[in-house]
């Protein structure tokens, strides 16, 4: 029997609301437990192929970052199949975003300056700061450098969040987040904060729905990954195995694929000489005549044959002749086409999109598609999305913090431009899943239990109340202080705008209202204000899952 809100330990038939819930400390713990239990078994109906409004709502809930009035309207205008076809094979042209949103992105430094120039500038600033003889001046210069590095990382996070909320290419945006998490880098190391925007836009997003081998190759050559996993220090005679190990364990084969420590060492030898050069321009380093043609410099990426181990190697049971950078491509081909990689990637995709325990038969079929299509990610996803298991698995996935926050914003704000992303980025920090904030290379966990604790739920209720009431209001821009002006001078707060109405527009009447349980509808019917209505919906068991 499917649980309902009537199973919750409430003192009366009326749902107490988020504000009342948070005031009632005695009830809170039991209520949280009850709601959590309900959330773990509730959810929306399956994805179908017709374009009726109810099915469009179901599809939008599962295949986008979160249902919204515009997303449901787009799905209602065409069949779900046609919509999915367009999502899986998006144009290479930039997507159309709301004008004020695109204007924010265009104004960012990471959108205006090439990464090589940006990183070289930041390296130069750091070196100049460290060379200052006066301690106070040195510390001030270092602080200024840190602030600028933080600002660049914040731009990358703001851009990612805005695209997640507004891009019409929702499957591509979700897969961009998925691969950023799969190929996770931590922003706090080296110059990575200045590289994040380019890492996402040149290495990840263009290949998010393409061939896995192309994605893998782009990541291997990106300076953010090479710095994060220390391959920039990997050289002949000074072997560093970090990247080689994670490349096999986390990025391709998986931990239980049967490779050996010898394979890790051999792959590390293959990767020697693959590194980062942060100086702009300059001459090619002095090399023996036989190695000069093997030197490669592309932006910040460098392959220096002087640092490479040219000895013969044996990797995954097959020889790798010493030939320089070509060895890397040979090893990546071997990794990308291994049956273990097909199973590992397919299992992780099913885990992300469907459930913690996706059916083995489905994962096997996805792995077959992956191998048959030479690692075509979109084809593998199509096998998943069109499967009976996926249709039966609606509501099988509890939202992680990123999905909870983005889906709440998409539902509440719709096409209304968000001009202040700082609160939303702060919410992701509070929920433990900030963009580019995972310190270990394994990425954030994808399982339900990692995000469904009582503390997590309590914070979500607080955020539901804030988002529902638009406090702070993300529709109002926060103007940066003009250099030289009295920035500390207080300015009067802007007049508050009404609570966002997107949630009510979608769930205030059928078919949205029909997707909610009777007890949720009853509680919403007793809300005393639009803000309270929003908060109750964003706290409901149905909204916690997809």
Short mmCIF file of C-alpha atoms in Angstrom, two decimals:
data_model
loop_
_atom_site.label_atom_id
_atom_site.label_comp_id
_atom_site.label_asym_id
_atom_site.label_seq_id
_atom_site.Cartn_x
_atom_site.Cartn_y
_atom_site.Cartn_z
CA UNK A 1 0.00 0.00 0.00
CA UNK A 2 1.39 3.37 -1.00
CA UNK A 3 1.90 5.62 2.02
CA UNK A 4 0.20 8.99 2.13
CA UNK A 5 0.52 12.09 4.25
CA UNK A 6 -2.03 10.51 6.61
CA UNK A 7 0.79 8.31 7.88
CA UNK A 8 2.61 11.35 9.25
CA UNK A 9 2.45 11.91 13.02
CA UNK A 10 0.45 15.11 12.82
CA UNK A 11 -1.73 16.29 15.67
CA UNK A 12 -4.52 17.28 13.31
CA UNK A 13 -5.57 16.72 9.74
CA UNK A 14 -4.01 20.01 8.74
CA UNK A 15 -0.41 20.02 7.47
CA UNK A 16 1.41 22.40 9.81
CA UNK A 17 3.33 24.23 7.09
CA UNK A 18 7.04 24.88 7.01
CA UNK A 19 7.01 27.83 9.39
CA UNK A 20 4.90 25.96 11.92
CA UNK A 21 6.97 22.86 11.46
CA UNK A 22 10.20 24.65 12.18
CA UNK A 23 8.76 26.32 15.27
CA UNK A 24 7.44 23.04 16.65
CA UNK A 25 10.64 21.43 17.81
CA UNK A 26 8.85 18.55 19.49
CA UNK A 27 7.07 17.47 16.36
CA UNK A 28 9.88 18.23 13.99
CA UNK A 29 11.96 15.11 14.33
CA UNK A 30 9.03 12.73 13.96
CA UNK A 31 7.60 14.77 11.09
CA UNK A 32 10.91 14.77 9.29
CA UNK A 33 11.18 11.04 9.62
CA UNK A 34 7.67 10.51 8.35
CA UNK A 35 8.08 12.86 5.43
CA UNK A 36 11.40 11.35 4.52
CA UNK A 37 9.89 7.89 4.49
CA UNK A 38 7.08 9.08 2.26
CA UNK A 39 9.47 10.91 -0.05
CA UNK A 40 11.48 7.76 -0.52
CA UNK A 41 8.51 5.87 -1.93
CA UNK A 42 6.50 8.62 -3.59
CA UNK A 43 7.08 10.31 -6.91
CA UNK A 44 5.67 11.15 -10.30
CA UNK A 45 4.31 8.89 -12.98
CA UNK A 46 6.29 7.45 -15.85
CA UNK A 47 7.59 9.15 -18.96
CA UNK A 48 5.37 8.39 -21.93
CA UNK A 49 5.25 9.26 -25.61
CA UNK A 50 2.05 11.29 -25.98
CA UNK A 51 1.93 15.07 -25.74
CA UNK A 52 -1.03 15.42 -23.37
CA UNK A 53 -0.39 17.90 -20.53
CA UNK A 54 -0.17 15.27 -17.80
CA UNK A 55 2.44 13.28 -19.72
CA UNK A 56 4.29 16.46 -20.58
CA UNK A 57 4.49 17.30 -16.89
CA UNK A 58 5.77 13.82 -16.09
CA UNK A 59 8.41 14.01 -18.82
CA UNK A 60 9.51 17.49 -17.75
CA UNK A 61 9.89 16.30 -14.17
CA UNK A 62 12.17 13.44 -15.16
CA UNK A 63 14.10 14.67 -18.19
CA UNK A 64 14.79 18.30 -17.30
CA UNK A 65 16.43 19.85 -14.25
CA UNK A 66 12.86 20.35 -13.03
CA UNK A 67 9.37 20.94 -14.37
CA UNK A 68 8.41 24.51 -15.16
CA UNK A 69 5.55 26.14 -17.01
CA UNK A 70 7.71 26.82 -20.12
CA UNK A 71 9.14 23.28 -20.13
CA UNK A 72 5.73 21.64 -19.90
CA UNK A 73 4.43 23.94 -22.63
CA UNK A 74 7.36 22.98 -24.89
CA UNK A 75 6.72 19.28 -24.31
CA UNK A 76 2.99 19.72 -24.88
CA UNK A 77 3.60 21.25 -28.29
CA UNK A 78 5.28 18.11 -29.61
CA UNK A 79 5.51 14.44 -28.83
CA UNK A 80 7.85 13.45 -26.05
CA UNK A 81 9.75 11.37 -28.62
CA UNK A 82 10.37 14.38 -30.86
CA UNK A 83 11.40 16.45 -27.86
CA UNK A 84 13.80 13.73 -26.74
CA UNK A 85 15.31 13.45 -30.22
CA UNK A 86 16.09 17.17 -30.19
CA UNK A 87 17.51 16.96 -26.67
CA UNK A 88 19.86 14.07 -27.46
CA UNK A 89 21.20 15.64 -30.69
CA UNK A 90 21.37 19.36 -29.93
CA UNK A 91 22.77 21.90 -32.36
CA UNK A 92 26.34 23.06 -31.85
CA UNK A 93 25.11 26.67 -31.93
CA UNK A 94 24.71 28.38 -28.55
CA UNK A 95 21.27 27.87 -26.97
CA UNK A 96 18.88 30.80 -26.70
CA UNK A 97 18.66 32.11 -23.16
CA UNK A 98 16.54 34.99 -21.80
CA UNK A 99 18.20 38.28 -22.76
CA UNK A 100 19.10 39.46 -19.22
CA UNK A 101 20.53 36.00 -18.44
CA UNK A 102 22.67 35.93 -21.58
CA UNK A 103 23.81 39.47 -20.83
CA UNK A 104 25.12 38.36 -17.43
CA UNK A 105 27.07 35.54 -19.05
CA UNK A 106 28.45 37.76 -21.80
CA UNK A 107 29.74 40.25 -19.22
CA UNK A 108 31.78 37.65 -17.34
CA UNK A 109 35.55 37.67 -17.53
CA UNK A 110 35.57 33.95 -18.29
CA UNK A 111 33.41 34.67 -21.34
CA UNK A 112 35.67 37.43 -22.62
CA UNK A 113 39.24 36.25 -22.05
CA UNK A 114 40.92 33.08 -23.39
CA UNK A 115 41.87 30.70 -20.62
CA UNK A 116 45.57 30.68 -21.55
CA UNK A 117 45.75 34.46 -21.25
CA UNK A 118 43.73 34.47 -18.04
CA UNK A 119 45.82 31.80 -16.31
CA UNK A 120 49.11 33.32 -17.42
CA UNK A 121 47.98 36.66 -16.00
CA UNK A 122 46.99 35.12 -12.67
CA UNK A 123 50.27 33.20 -12.42
CA UNK A 124 52.17 36.40 -13.10
CA UNK A 125 50.17 38.26 -10.43
CA UNK A 126 50.90 35.55 -7.86
CA UNK A 127 54.60 35.57 -8.64
CA UNK A 128 54.70 39.36 -8.47
CA UNK A 129 52.96 39.33 -5.10
CA UNK A 130 55.38 36.77 -3.69
CA UNK A 131 58.34 38.86 -4.88
CA UNK A 132 57.33 41.97 -2.95
CA UNK A 133 59.89 42.77 -0.22
CA UNK A 134 57.42 44.42 2.16
CA UNK A 135 55.41 41.89 4.18
CA UNK A 136 52.29 44.04 4.44
CA UNK A 137 52.31 44.80 0.72
CA UNK A 138 52.95 41.15 -0.04
CA UNK A 139 49.98 40.05 2.06
CA UNK A 140 47.72 42.68 0.50
CA UNK A 141 48.73 41.56 -2.99
CA UNK A 142 48.15 37.93 -2.09
CA UNK A 143 44.70 38.77 -0.74
CA UNK A 144 43.84 40.62 -3.94
CA UNK A 145 45.00 37.60 -5.95
CA UNK A 146 42.85 35.28 -3.85
CA UNK A 147 39.80 37.49 -4.30
CA UNK A 148 40.23 37.58 -8.05
CA UNK A 149 40.68 33.80 -8.21
CA UNK A 150 37.51 33.36 -6.13
CA UNK A 151 35.65 35.74 -8.41
CA UNK A 152 36.63 33.72 -11.48
CA UNK A 153 35.46 30.48 -9.85
CA UNK A 154 32.22 32.17 -8.82
CA UNK A 155 31.64 33.27 -12.40
CA UNK A 156 31.95 29.67 -13.57
CA UNK A 157 29.45 28.53 -10.94
CA UNK A 158 27.03 31.37 -11.77
CA UNK A 159 27.16 30.53 -15.46
CA UNK A 160 26.59 26.85 -14.81
CA UNK A 161 23.59 27.58 -12.58
CA UNK A 162 22.01 30.04 -15.04
CA UNK A 163 22.30 27.57 -17.90
CA UNK A 164 20.84 24.79 -15.75
CA UNK A 165 17.81 26.92 -14.96
CA UNK A 166 17.18 28.48 -18.38
CA UNK A 167 18.80 26.50 -21.19
CA UNK A 168 16.29 24.76 -23.47
CA UNK A 169 18.86 21.93 -23.86
CA UNK A 170 18.07 20.39 -20.53
CA UNK A 171 19.47 16.89 -21.14
CA UNK A 172 22.77 18.38 -22.30
CA UNK A 173 22.91 20.61 -19.22
CA UNK A 174 22.28 17.70 -16.88
CA UNK A 175 24.89 15.60 -18.65
CA UNK A 176 27.33 18.50 -18.37
CA UNK A 177 26.85 18.46 -14.60
CA UNK A 178 27.08 14.63 -14.61
CA UNK A 179 30.42 14.61 -16.43
CA UNK A 180 31.79 17.50 -14.35
CA UNK A 181 31.03 15.33 -11.36
CA UNK A 182 32.42 12.17 -13.00
CA UNK A 183 35.62 14.01 -14.02
CA UNK A 184 35.60 16.06 -10.83
CA UNK A 185 38.24 18.71 -10.13
CA UNK A 186 38.51 20.74 -6.93
CA UNK A 187 38.67 24.48 -7.39
CA UNK A 188 40.96 25.10 -4.43
CA UNK A 189 44.13 23.63 -5.98
CA UNK A 190 46.72 25.53 -8.02
CA UNK A 191 45.28 27.82 -10.69
CA UNK A 192 42.19 25.65 -11.22
CA UNK A 193 39.80 28.45 -10.24
CA UNK A 194 40.90 30.35 -13.34
CA UNK A 195 40.48 27.24 -15.50
CA UNK A 196 36.98 26.12 -14.46
CA UNK A 197 35.04 28.10 -17.03
CA UNK A 198 37.12 26.72 -19.88
CA UNK A 199 37.14 23.20 -18.44
CA UNK A 200 33.36 23.14 -18.54
CA UNK A 201 32.97 24.86 -21.90
CA UNK A 202 35.78 23.29 -23.95
CA UNK A 203 36.35 19.86 -22.39
CA UNK A 204 32.96 18.82 -20.99
CA UNK A 205 29.90 20.48 -22.54
CA UNK A 206 30.77 19.93 -26.27
CA UNK A 207 31.16 16.19 -25.66
CA UNK A 208 28.49 15.65 -23.00
CA UNK A 209 26.25 13.80 -25.46
CA UNK A 210 28.92 12.77 -27.96
CA UNK A 211 31.45 9.93 -28.01
CA UNK A 212 32.93 8.97 -24.66
CA UNK A 213 36.38 8.62 -26.23
CA UNK A 214 36.29 12.25 -27.39
CA UNK A 215 35.18 13.39 -23.94
CA UNK A 216 37.93 11.36 -22.28
CA UNK A 217 40.56 12.77 -24.63
CA UNK A 218 39.44 16.35 -24.03
CA UNK A 219 39.60 15.87 -20.25
CA UNK A 220 43.05 14.26 -20.40
CA UNK A 221 44.41 17.28 -22.25
CA UNK A 222 42.83 19.91 -20.06
CA UNK A 223 45.13 21.74 -17.60
CA UNK A 224 42.49 21.67 -14.83
CA UNK A 225 42.58 17.87 -14.68
CA UNK A 226 46.34 17.69 -15.18
CA UNK A 227 46.90 20.06 -12.26
CA UNK A 228 44.27 18.50 -10.00
CA UNK A 229 45.62 14.95 -10.33
CA UNK A 230 49.29 15.99 -10.40
CA UNK A 231 50.18 14.75 -13.87
CA UNK A 232 51.91 18.07 -14.47
CA UNK A 233 54.61 16.62 -12.15
CA UNK A 234 54.67 13.18 -13.78
CA UNK A 235 57.98 12.67 -15.58
CA UNK A 236 60.42 9.96 -16.53
CA UNK A 237 62.38 9.03 -13.42
CA UNK A 238 59.89 10.91 -11.18
CA UNK A 239 56.77 8.84 -11.73
CA UNK A 240 53.51 10.20 -10.25
CA UNK A 241 50.72 7.59 -10.42
CA UNK A 242 47.82 9.75 -9.20
CA UNK A 243 46.18 10.48 -12.52
CA UNK A 244 46.82 7.05 -13.97
CA UNK A 245 45.11 5.40 -11.00
CA UNK A 246 42.03 7.64 -11.05
CA UNK A 247 41.81 7.47 -14.83
CA UNK A 248 41.28 3.74 -14.53
CA UNK A 249 39.45 3.50 -11.22
CA UNK A 250 37.11 6.52 -11.41
CA UNK A 251 36.96 7.62 -15.05
CA UNK A 252 36.85 4.43 -17.16
CA UNK A 253 37.15 0.81 -16.00
CA UNK A 254 35.88 1.07 -12.42
CA UNK A 255 37.50 -0.18 -9.24
CA UNK A 256 36.70 -3.88 -9.71
CA UNK A 257 37.71 -4.25 -13.36
CA UNK A 258 40.62 -6.58 -12.71
CA UNK A 259 43.55 -4.38 -13.68
CA UNK A 260 46.73 -4.56 -11.67
CA UNK A 261 49.15 -2.21 -9.95
CA UNK A 262 51.49 -2.90 -12.86
CA UNK A 263 48.84 -1.52 -15.24
CA UNK A 264 48.63 1.66 -13.12
CA UNK A 265 52.41 2.07 -13.27
CA UNK A 266 52.52 1.43 -17.01
CA UNK A 267 49.77 3.98 -17.66
CA UNK A 268 51.62 6.48 -15.50
CA UNK A 269 54.68 5.91 -17.71
CA UNK A 270 52.52 6.50 -20.78
CA UNK A 271 51.40 9.81 -19.27
CA UNK A 272 54.88 11.10 -18.50
CA UNK A 273 55.59 14.43 -20.17
CA UNK A 274 51.90 15.34 -20.40
CA UNK A 275 51.60 18.59 -18.47
CA UNK A 276 50.76 22.28 -18.27
CA UNK A 277 52.64 25.32 -19.53
CA UNK A 278 51.30 28.56 -18.05
CA UNK A 279 53.67 30.95 -19.83
CA UNK A 280 52.20 32.66 -22.86
CA UNK A 281 54.12 32.31 -26.10
CA UNK A 282 57.84 31.76 -25.75
CA UNK A 283 60.16 29.51 -27.63
CA UNK A 284 60.02 25.74 -27.69
CA UNK A 285 62.28 24.28 -24.99
CA UNK A 286 65.67 23.05 -26.09
CA UNK A 287 65.32 19.45 -27.14
CA UNK A 288 67.46 16.83 -28.87
CA UNK A 289 66.96 16.92 -32.62
CA UNK A 290 65.16 13.57 -32.56
CA UNK A 291 62.55 14.90 -30.10
CA UNK A 292 61.85 18.34 -31.51
CA UNK A 293 59.06 17.16 -33.82
CA UNK A 294 57.36 15.38 -30.91
CA UNK A 295 56.91 18.52 -28.82
CA UNK A 296 53.25 19.65 -28.60
CA UNK A 297 51.89 22.96 -27.29
CA UNK A 298 48.15 23.70 -27.52
CA UNK A 299 47.04 26.56 -25.28
CA UNK A 300 48.02 25.56 -21.76
CA UNK A 301 48.52 21.93 -22.71
CA UNK A 302 52.07 20.78 -23.25
CA UNK A 303 53.68 17.49 -24.14
CA UNK A 304 57.41 17.72 -23.47
CA UNK A 305 59.28 14.68 -24.88
CA UNK A 306 62.26 15.46 -22.65
CA UNK A 307 60.11 14.47 -19.68
CA UNK A 308 58.61 11.38 -21.33
CA UNK A 309 59.55 7.74 -20.71
CA UNK A 310 60.08 6.32 -24.21
CA UNK A 311 60.68 2.77 -23.05
CA UNK A 312 58.32 0.00 -24.26
CA UNK A 313 55.33 -0.71 -22.05
CA UNK A 314 52.65 -3.36 -21.59
CA UNK A 315 49.23 -1.98 -20.66
CA UNK A 316 46.13 -4.13 -20.05
CA UNK A 317 47.93 -7.11 -21.52
CA UNK A 318 48.94 -5.45 -24.80
CA UNK A 319 52.18 -3.72 -25.84
CA UNK A 320 52.51 0.05 -26.13
CA UNK A 321 55.56 0.98 -28.23
CA UNK A 322 57.48 4.06 -27.08
CA UNK A 323 56.36 6.83 -29.44
CA UNK A 324 55.59 9.91 -27.34
CA UNK A 325 52.15 11.50 -27.12
CA UNK A 326 50.68 8.90 -29.48
CA UNK A 327 51.01 6.41 -26.61
CA UNK A 328 48.39 8.38 -24.70
CA UNK A 329 45.87 8.10 -27.53
CA UNK A 330 46.57 4.39 -27.80
CA UNK A 331 45.99 3.87 -24.07
CA UNK A 332 42.81 5.98 -24.11
CA UNK A 333 41.44 3.96 -27.05
CA UNK A 334 42.04 0.82 -25.05
CA UNK A 335 40.35 2.20 -21.95
CA UNK A 336 37.35 3.76 -23.74
CA UNK A 337 36.57 0.56 -25.67
CA UNK A 338 37.00 -1.89 -22.80
CA UNK A 339 33.83 -3.84 -21.91
CA UNK A 340 34.40 -2.88 -18.26
CA UNK A 341 34.18 0.80 -19.18
CA UNK A 342 30.90 0.23 -21.03
CA UNK A 343 29.42 -1.44 -17.94
CA UNK A 344 30.84 1.11 -15.50
CA UNK A 345 29.62 4.16 -17.42
CA UNK A 346 26.23 2.60 -18.19
CA UNK A 347 25.71 1.68 -14.56
CA UNK A 348 26.58 5.16 -13.41
CA UNK A 349 24.22 6.75 -15.96
CA UNK A 350 21.37 4.50 -14.84
CA UNK A 351 22.19 5.31 -11.24
CA UNK A 352 22.02 9.04 -11.93
CA UNK A 353 18.88 9.08 -14.06
CA UNK A 354 16.83 6.20 -12.66
CA UNK A 355 17.61 4.75 -9.26
CA UNK A 356 20.27 3.48 -6.88
CA UNK A 357 19.53 -0.12 -7.90
CA UNK A 358 18.84 0.05 -11.62
CA UNK A 359 17.90 -3.35 -13.08
CA UNK A 360 20.94 -5.35 -14.19
CA UNK A 361 19.29 -6.30 -17.48
CA UNK A 362 18.81 -2.62 -18.35
CA UNK A 363 22.43 -1.76 -17.54
CA UNK A 364 23.56 -4.69 -19.69
CA UNK A 365 21.53 -3.41 -22.65
CA UNK A 366 22.93 0.09 -22.16
CA UNK A 367 26.45 -1.35 -22.09
CA UNK A 368 25.74 -3.22 -25.32
CA UNK A 369 24.60 0.04 -26.94
CA UNK A 370 27.69 1.80 -25.61
CA UNK A 371 29.99 -0.79 -27.16
CA UNK A 372 28.03 -1.19 -30.41
CA UNK A 373 27.99 2.60 -30.97
CA UNK A 374 31.67 3.09 -30.05
CA UNK A 375 30.78 4.90 -26.85
CA UNK A 376 27.95 7.11 -28.17
CA UNK A 377 26.59 8.70 -25.00
CA UNK A 378 23.32 9.91 -26.55
CA UNK A 379 22.60 6.44 -27.97
CA UNK A 380 23.26 4.89 -24.56
CA UNK A 381 20.89 7.38 -22.94
CA UNK A 382 18.24 6.63 -25.56
CA UNK A 383 18.38 2.96 -24.59
CA UNK A 384 17.78 4.05 -21.00
CA UNK A 385 15.04 6.63 -21.60
CA UNK A 386 12.99 4.42 -23.93
CA UNK A 387 13.18 1.31 -21.78
CA UNK A 388 10.25 -0.20 -19.92
CA UNK A 389 12.36 -0.10 -16.77
CA UNK A 390 12.71 3.67 -17.05
CA UNK A 391 8.98 4.10 -17.63
CA UNK A 392 8.23 2.00 -14.58
CA UNK A 393 10.83 3.81 -12.47
CA UNK A 394 9.14 7.19 -12.14
CA UNK A 395 9.76 8.64 -8.72
CA UNK A 396 12.67 6.29 -8.21
CA UNK A 397 15.27 8.94 -7.60
CA UNK A 398 15.59 11.25 -4.61
CA UNK A 399 16.84 14.69 -5.60
CA UNK A 400 20.40 15.59 -4.71
CA UNK A 401 20.94 19.24 -3.58
CA UNK A 402 21.80 20.55 -7.05
CA UNK A 403 18.65 19.10 -8.50
CA UNK A 404 16.53 20.22 -5.57
CA UNK A 405 17.71 23.85 -5.79
CA UNK A 406 17.58 24.09 -9.59
CA UNK A 407 14.17 22.41 -9.81
CA UNK A 408 12.81 24.77 -7.15
CA UNK A 409 14.13 27.77 -9.07
CA UNK A 410 12.80 26.51 -12.42
CA UNK A 411 9.39 25.85 -10.93
CA UNK A 412 9.14 29.12 -9.03
CA UNK A 413 10.69 31.55 -11.48
CA UNK A 414 9.92 29.98 -14.87
CA UNK A 415 11.21 32.31 -17.59
CA UNK A 416 11.58 35.26 -15.17
CA UNK A 417 15.29 36.16 -15.29
CA UNK A 418 17.31 35.58 -12.16
CA UNK A 419 19.66 38.54 -11.73
CA UNK A 420 21.23 37.55 -8.40
CA UNK A 421 22.60 34.00 -8.21
CA UNK A 422 24.57 34.48 -5.00
CA UNK A 423 21.83 33.17 -2.65
CA UNK A 424 21.30 30.05 -4.76
CA UNK A 425 25.04 29.28 -4.78
CA UNK A 426 24.98 29.75 -1.02
CA UNK A 427 22.12 27.26 -0.72
CA UNK A 428 24.19 24.67 -2.57
CA UNK A 429 26.99 25.27 -0.08
CA UNK A 430 24.61 24.82 2.86
CA UNK A 431 23.30 21.58 1.39
CA UNK A 432 26.85 20.24 0.93
CA UNK A 433 27.05 20.15 -2.86
CA UNK A 434 28.70 23.38 -4.07
CA UNK A 435 29.77 23.49 -7.69
CA UNK A 436 33.46 22.56 -8.09
CA UNK A 437 33.68 22.03 -4.33
CA UNK A 438 34.30 18.28 -4.07
CA UNK A 439 37.83 17.90 -2.67
CA UNK A 440 38.28 14.24 -3.60
CA UNK A 441 38.34 13.08 -7.24
CA UNK A 442 35.41 10.69 -6.87
CA UNK A 443 32.76 13.39 -7.31
CA UNK A 444 29.66 13.85 -5.19
CA UNK A 445 27.75 10.67 -4.33
CA UNK A 446 24.70 9.86 -6.45
CA UNK A 447 22.88 7.59 -4.01
CA UNK A 448 19.74 8.65 -2.15
CA UNK A 449 21.08 8.00 1.33
CA UNK A 450 23.81 10.61 0.91
CA UNK A 451 21.24 13.40 0.70
CA UNK A 452 18.22 12.31 2.74
CA UNK A 453 19.30 12.81 6.34
CA UNK A 454 17.10 14.71 8.80
CA UNK A 455 19.55 17.61 8.77
CA UNK A 456 19.42 17.77 4.99
CA UNK A 457 15.62 17.78 5.03
CA UNK A 458 15.43 20.47 7.68
CA UNK A 459 17.68 22.72 5.59
CA UNK A 460 15.55 22.05 2.52
CA UNK A 461 12.45 23.19 4.40
CA UNK A 462 14.19 26.43 5.34
CA UNK A 463 15.18 26.96 1.71
CA UNK A 464 11.66 26.12 0.54
CA UNK A 465 10.37 28.90 2.75
CA UNK A 466 12.98 31.35 1.41
CA UNK A 467 12.42 30.46 -2.25
CA UNK A 468 8.65 30.40 -1.84
CA UNK A 469 8.62 33.89 -0.35
CA UNK A 470 11.37 35.25 -2.65
CA UNK A 471 13.53 36.35 0.27
CA UNK A 472 16.07 37.25 -0.89
CA UNK A 473 14.49 38.03 -4.21
CA UNK A 474 16.67 36.66 -6.99
CA UNK A 475 14.89 38.88 -9.49
CA UNK A 476 16.66 41.94 -8.13
CA UNK A 477 20.24 42.48 -9.25
CA UNK A 478 22.94 43.28 -6.75
CA UNK A 479 25.01 46.02 -8.29
CA UNK A 480 28.74 45.74 -7.61
CA UNK A 481 30.30 48.83 -6.07
CA UNK A 482 31.86 51.24 -8.54
CA UNK A 483 35.63 51.44 -8.03
CA UNK A 484 36.50 54.57 -6.10
CA UNK A 485 32.97 55.07 -4.81
CA UNK A 486 31.98 54.81 -1.11
CA UNK A 487 31.06 51.15 -1.52
CA UNK A 488 30.32 50.74 2.16
CA UNK A 489 27.58 53.34 2.07
CA UNK A 490 24.24 51.63 2.75
CA UNK A 491 21.62 51.76 0.05
CA UNK A 492 17.89 51.49 0.69
CA UNK A 493 16.52 48.02 -0.06
CA UNK A 494 14.46 47.65 -3.20
CA UNK A 495 10.74 47.30 -2.80
CA UNK A 496 9.82 43.61 -2.35
CA UNK A 497 8.19 41.88 -5.29
CA UNK A 498 5.33 39.40 -4.91
CA UNK A 499 6.13 35.75 -4.31
CA UNK A 500 6.98 33.97 -7.58
CA UNK A 501 3.91 32.36 -9.08
CA UNK A 502 5.39 29.60 -11.26
CA UNK A 503 4.70 26.83 -8.75
CA UNK A 504 1.03 27.71 -8.43
CA UNK A 505 0.67 28.11 -12.20
CA UNK A 506 1.82 24.52 -12.67
CA UNK A 507 0.43 22.75 -9.61
CA UNK A 508 -2.53 24.95 -8.68
CA UNK A 509 -4.84 23.15 -11.10
CA UNK A 510 -4.92 19.97 -13.22
CA UNK A 511 -2.89 18.26 -14.49
CA UNK A 512 -0.32 19.50 -11.98
CA UNK A 513 -2.69 19.23 -9.04
CA UNK A 514 -3.54 15.67 -10.06
CA UNK A 515 0.11 14.70 -9.68
CA UNK A 516 -0.05 15.53 -5.96
CA UNK A 517 -1.40 13.31 -3.22
CA UNK A 518 -4.67 14.09 -1.50
CA UNK A 519 -3.00 15.16 1.73
CA UNK A 520 -0.64 17.50 -0.10
CA UNK A 521 -3.55 19.08 -1.93
CA UNK A 522 -5.41 19.44 1.35
CA UNK A 523 -2.44 21.18 2.97
CA UNK A 524 -2.00 23.48 0.00
CA UNK A 525 -5.67 24.36 0.15
CA UNK A 526 -5.19 25.74 3.65
CA UNK A 527 -2.15 27.90 2.84
CA UNK A 528 -2.68 31.47 4.02
CA UNK A 529 -0.55 33.21 1.41
CA UNK A 530 1.12 32.55 -1.97
CA UNK A 531 4.48 32.39 -0.18
CA UNK A 532 3.20 29.72 2.21
CA UNK A 533 1.67 27.81 -0.70
CA UNK A 534 5.01 27.81 -2.48
CA UNK A 535 6.89 26.72 0.62
CA UNK A 536 4.49 23.85 1.26
CA UNK A 537 4.77 22.58 -2.29
CA UNK A 538 8.58 22.80 -2.33
CA UNK A 539 8.60 20.86 0.96
CA UNK A 540 6.15 18.20 -0.20
CA UNK A 541 7.13 14.54 -0.63
CA UNK A 542 6.22 14.69 -4.31
CA UNK A 543 8.70 17.50 -4.95
CA UNK A 544 11.57 15.69 -3.25
CA UNK A 545 11.67 13.02 -5.94
CA UNK A 546 11.65 12.80 -9.69
#
